[in-house]
mmCIF file of C-alpha atoms in Angstrom:
data_model
loop_
_atom_site.group_PDB
_atom_site.id
_atom_site.type_symbol
_atom_site.label_atom_id
_atom_site.label_comp_id
_atom_site.label_asym_id
_atom_site.label_seq_id
_atom_site.Cartn_x
_atom_site.Cartn_y
_atom_site.Cartn_z
ATOM 1 C CA GLN A 30 232.108 192.579 -123.557
ATOM 2 C CA GLU A 31 234.648 192.049 -120.826
ATOM 3 C CA THR A 32 237.354 193.653 -122.861
ATOM 4 C CA TYR A 33 235.115 196.662 -123.504
ATOM 5 C CA GLU A 34 234.277 197.059 -119.839
ATOM 6 C CA ILE A 35 237.938 196.815 -118.680
ATOM 7 C CA ILE A 36 238.886 199.485 -121.231
ATOM 8 C CA MET A 37 235.943 201.728 -120.410
ATOM 9 C CA ASN A 38 236.861 201.701 -116.795
ATOM 10 C CA SER A 39 240.580 202.560 -117.323
ATOM 11 C CA SER A 40 242.002 205.903 -116.537
ATOM 12 C CA VAL A 41 243.593 206.032 -120.002
ATOM 13 C CA PHE A 42 240.211 205.755 -121.705
ATOM 14 C CA LYS A 43 238.457 208.131 -119.138
ATOM 15 C CA ASP A 44 241.027 210.792 -119.763
ATOM 16 C CA PHE A 45 240.594 210.372 -123.653
ATOM 17 C CA ILE A 46 236.746 210.511 -123.463
ATOM 18 C CA LYS A 47 236.915 213.548 -121.159
ATOM 19 C CA LYS A 48 238.817 215.335 -123.835
ATOM 20 C CA ASN A 49 236.978 213.853 -126.729
ATOM 21 C CA PRO A 50 233.285 213.421 -125.481
ATOM 22 C CA ASN A 51 232.122 213.059 -129.177
ATOM 23 C CA ALA A 52 234.385 210.006 -129.883
ATOM 24 C CA GLU A 53 232.619 207.040 -131.498
ATOM 25 C CA LEU A 54 233.254 203.373 -131.108
ATOM 26 C CA VAL A 55 233.985 202.080 -134.596
ATOM 27 C CA ALA A 56 235.566 198.650 -134.237
ATOM 28 C CA GLY A 57 236.738 195.866 -132.055
ATOM 29 C CA PHE A 58 239.955 193.985 -133.142
ATOM 30 C CA PHE A 59 240.794 190.540 -131.705
ATOM 31 C CA ILE A 60 243.415 187.984 -132.592
ATOM 32 C CA LEU A 61 242.802 184.563 -131.174
ATOM 33 C CA ASP A 62 246.051 182.485 -131.487
ATOM 34 C CA PHE A 63 245.457 178.786 -130.770
ATOM 35 C CA LEU A 64 249.090 177.796 -131.192
ATOM 36 C CA SER A 65 251.005 180.353 -129.167
ATOM 37 C CA ASN A 66 248.133 181.826 -127.062
ATOM 38 C CA ASP A 67 249.473 185.223 -128.061
ATOM 39 C CA ASN A 68 245.948 186.871 -128.190
ATOM 40 C CA LYS A 69 245.326 190.491 -128.849
ATOM 41 C CA GLU A 70 242.284 192.575 -127.818
ATOM 42 C CA SER A 71 241.592 196.226 -128.683
ATOM 43 C CA ILE A 72 238.850 198.489 -129.472
ATOM 44 C CA ASP A 73 238.993 201.607 -131.907
ATOM 45 C CA TYR A 74 237.435 205.009 -131.605
ATOM 46 C CA LYS A 75 237.335 207.952 -133.956
ATOM 47 C CA LEU A 76 236.079 211.472 -133.752
ATOM 48 C CA PRO A 77 233.068 212.391 -135.905
ATOM 49 C CA ASP A 78 233.822 213.009 -139.573
ATOM 50 C CA GLY A 79 235.683 216.267 -140.225
ATOM 51 C CA GLU A 80 236.952 216.600 -136.569
ATOM 52 C CA SER A 81 240.115 214.563 -136.990
ATOM 53 C CA ASP A 82 241.811 212.117 -139.363
ATOM 54 C CA LYS A 83 243.037 209.866 -136.519
ATOM 55 C CA ILE A 84 242.009 206.492 -135.190
ATOM 56 C CA TYR A 85 242.454 205.797 -131.509
ATOM 57 C CA THR A 86 243.233 202.239 -130.496
ATOM 58 C CA PHE A 87 242.860 201.007 -126.906
ATOM 59 C CA GLU A 88 244.729 197.767 -126.490
ATOM 60 C CA LEU A 89 244.428 195.438 -123.487
ATOM 61 C CA THR A 90 247.664 193.824 -122.383
ATOM 62 C CA LYS A 91 248.134 190.437 -120.813
ATOM 63 C CA THR A 92 248.147 192.122 -117.445
ATOM 64 C CA ASN A 93 244.857 193.908 -118.290
ATOM 65 C CA ALA A 94 246.604 197.344 -118.562
ATOM 66 C CA VAL A 95 245.199 199.624 -121.125
ATOM 67 C CA ILE A 96 247.457 201.295 -123.771
ATOM 68 C CA MET A 97 246.213 203.990 -126.181
ATOM 69 C CA LYS A 98 247.769 204.339 -129.632
ATOM 70 C CA GLN A 99 246.740 206.693 -132.305
ATOM 71 C CA ASP A 100 247.248 206.443 -136.062
ATOM 72 C CA ARG A 101 246.078 208.001 -139.307
ATOM 73 C CA LEU A 102 242.664 207.023 -140.752
ATOM 74 C CA ILE A 103 243.447 205.226 -143.997
ATOM 75 C CA CYS A 104 239.730 205.679 -145.241
ATOM 76 C CA THR A 105 240.170 209.454 -145.410
ATOM 77 C CA GLU A 106 243.154 209.219 -147.899
ATOM 78 C CA THR A 107 242.012 206.167 -150.007
ATOM 79 C CA PRO A 108 238.784 206.606 -151.960
ATOM 80 C CA ASN A 109 237.813 202.884 -152.130
ATOM 81 C CA GLN A 110 238.414 202.130 -148.433
ATOM 82 C CA PRO A 111 235.127 201.467 -146.527
ATOM 83 C CA LYS A 112 234.187 204.049 -144.093
ATOM 84 C CA LEU A 113 234.305 203.292 -140.368
ATOM 85 C CA ASN A 114 230.765 203.510 -139.034
ATOM 86 C CA GLN A 115 229.885 203.952 -135.365
ATOM 87 C CA ILE A 116 228.881 200.962 -133.438
ATOM 88 C CA LYS A 117 225.688 201.737 -131.734
ATOM 89 C CA SER A 118 223.880 198.452 -131.117
ATOM 90 C CA GLU A 119 224.474 195.910 -128.415
ATOM 91 C CA ILE A 120 226.724 193.013 -129.186
ATOM 92 C CA LYS A 121 224.566 189.858 -128.871
ATOM 93 C CA THR A 122 227.059 187.225 -130.240
ATOM 94 C CA ASP A 123 230.110 187.642 -128.135
ATOM 95 C CA LEU A 124 233.679 186.670 -129.057
ATOM 96 C CA ASP A 125 233.663 183.496 -127.026
ATOM 97 C CA LYS A 126 230.853 182.150 -129.256
ATOM 98 C CA ILE A 127 232.555 183.136 -132.581
ATOM 99 C CA THR A 128 235.229 180.350 -132.440
ATOM 100 C CA GLY A 129 232.440 177.627 -132.127
ATOM 101 C CA ILE A 130 230.517 179.231 -134.930
ATOM 102 C CA ALA A 131 233.544 179.297 -137.235
ATOM 103 C CA GLU A 132 234.489 175.660 -136.328
ATOM 104 C CA LYS A 133 230.919 174.467 -137.039
ATOM 105 C CA LYS A 134 230.692 176.184 -140.404
ATOM 106 C CA ALA A 135 234.156 174.712 -141.398
ATOM 107 C CA GLU A 136 232.881 171.256 -140.366
ATOM 108 C CA GLU A 137 229.642 171.690 -142.394
ATOM 109 C CA ASN A 138 231.818 172.477 -145.332
ATOM 110 C CA LYS A 139 233.866 169.288 -144.819
ATOM 111 C CA ILE A 140 236.985 171.283 -143.585
ATOM 112 C CA THR A 141 238.654 169.245 -140.784
ATOM 113 C CA ALA A 142 241.959 171.109 -140.669
ATOM 114 C CA ARG A 143 242.900 172.606 -137.234
ATOM 115 C CA PHE A 144 242.446 176.344 -136.529
ATOM 116 C CA HIS A 145 245.790 178.193 -135.898
ATOM 117 C CA LYS A 146 244.460 181.743 -135.718
ATOM 118 C CA ILE A 147 241.353 183.756 -135.943
ATOM 119 C CA ILE A 148 241.449 187.552 -136.638
ATOM 120 C CA ALA A 149 238.095 188.911 -135.654
ATOM 121 C CA VAL A 150 236.955 192.426 -136.390
ATOM 122 C CA LEU A 151 233.663 193.675 -134.943
ATOM 123 C CA GLN A 152 232.309 196.484 -137.181
ATOM 124 C CA ASN A 153 229.202 198.259 -138.316
ATOM 125 C CA ASN A 154 228.685 197.181 -141.960
ATOM 126 C CA GLU A 155 225.688 198.776 -143.641
ATOM 127 C CA ASN A 156 223.996 199.469 -140.251
ATOM 128 C CA LYS A 157 224.479 195.813 -139.213
ATOM 129 C CA LEU A 158 226.805 194.780 -136.568
ATOM 130 C CA ILE A 159 228.988 191.991 -137.817
ATOM 131 C CA TRP A 160 232.017 189.870 -137.004
ATOM 132 C CA ASN A 161 234.397 189.862 -139.936
ATOM 133 C CA LEU A 162 236.585 186.666 -139.473
ATOM 134 C CA THR A 163 239.825 185.646 -141.109
ATOM 135 C CA CYS A 164 240.707 182.140 -140.048
ATOM 136 C CA MET A 165 244.033 180.547 -140.684
ATOM 137 C CA LEU A 166 244.164 176.726 -140.495
ATOM 138 C CA ASP A 167 246.386 173.735 -141.200
ATOM 139 C CA GLN A 168 247.141 173.044 -144.875
ATOM 140 C CA LEU A 169 247.432 176.739 -145.651
ATOM 141 C CA ILE A 170 243.561 177.016 -145.634
ATOM 142 C CA ILE A 171 242.163 180.492 -145.063
ATOM 143 C CA LEU A 172 238.535 181.051 -144.302
ATOM 144 C CA HIS A 173 236.691 184.364 -144.633
ATOM 145 C CA ILE A 174 233.502 184.342 -142.568
ATOM 146 C CA LEU A 175 231.022 187.157 -141.862
ATOM 147 C CA VAL A 176 228.750 186.503 -138.700
ATOM 148 C CA SER A 177 225.863 188.580 -137.628
ATOM 149 C CA SER A 178 226.408 189.912 -134.155
ATOM 150 C CA GLU A 179 222.578 190.075 -133.783
ATOM 151 C CA THR A 180 221.684 186.516 -134.591
ATOM 152 C CA GLY A 181 224.990 184.496 -134.819
ATOM 153 C CA GLU A 182 224.074 183.530 -138.287
ATOM 154 C CA VAL A 183 226.795 183.090 -140.931
ATOM 155 C CA ILE A 184 226.275 185.778 -143.670
ATOM 156 C CA LYS A 185 229.258 184.767 -145.771
ATOM 157 C CA PHE A 186 231.519 181.854 -145.965
ATOM 158 C CA GLU A 187 234.526 181.627 -148.341
ATOM 159 C CA ARG A 188 237.373 179.215 -148.396
ATOM 160 C CA LYS A 189 240.747 180.202 -149.922
ATOM 161 C CA SER A 190 244.263 178.874 -149.854
ATOM 162 C CA MET A 191 247.425 180.807 -149.021
ATOM 163 C CA MET A 192 248.483 179.765 -152.573
ATOM 164 C CA ASP A 193 245.740 182.074 -153.968
ATOM 165 C CA PHE A 194 247.666 185.005 -152.654
ATOM 166 C CA ILE A 195 251.022 184.006 -154.144
ATOM 167 C CA LYS A 196 251.490 185.386 -157.735
ATOM 168 C CA LYS A 197 252.804 182.982 -160.237
ATOM 169 C CA GLY A 198 256.055 184.276 -161.854
#
């Protein structure tokens, strides 16, 4: 919520929204790095379908400056990519609670390895606001967790290993 408010009040964002009043909030992207503290915070906007094939990312720097970047929308070119849906509802489970939810779920599943990094994406999935988490832990453990922003409930929990992604020759 704090990141969103800083970005919304920036001149960079205000100029963008003045030129693009139909722009839709479609995602929040956050990297929580517990080893280097090199965290990243950004929110993504797009124009309504058919108006543009671009995504506009507003990134918050360490000094709370806002930088806008734009890129091509992948989902317009690749048929199996999920569509980016507008985020309309209020975020009830904020980013600061997500780490605790992920750690508690890991503990419930007898995973005691230390968290290194959490990549958290806030998105509208089938008209439900969810946190899509990819957690990297000691021992090459990767957790994929979906958390309801509405209730804080874990919708999906999956444990993988980095070795699962390495193809055997």
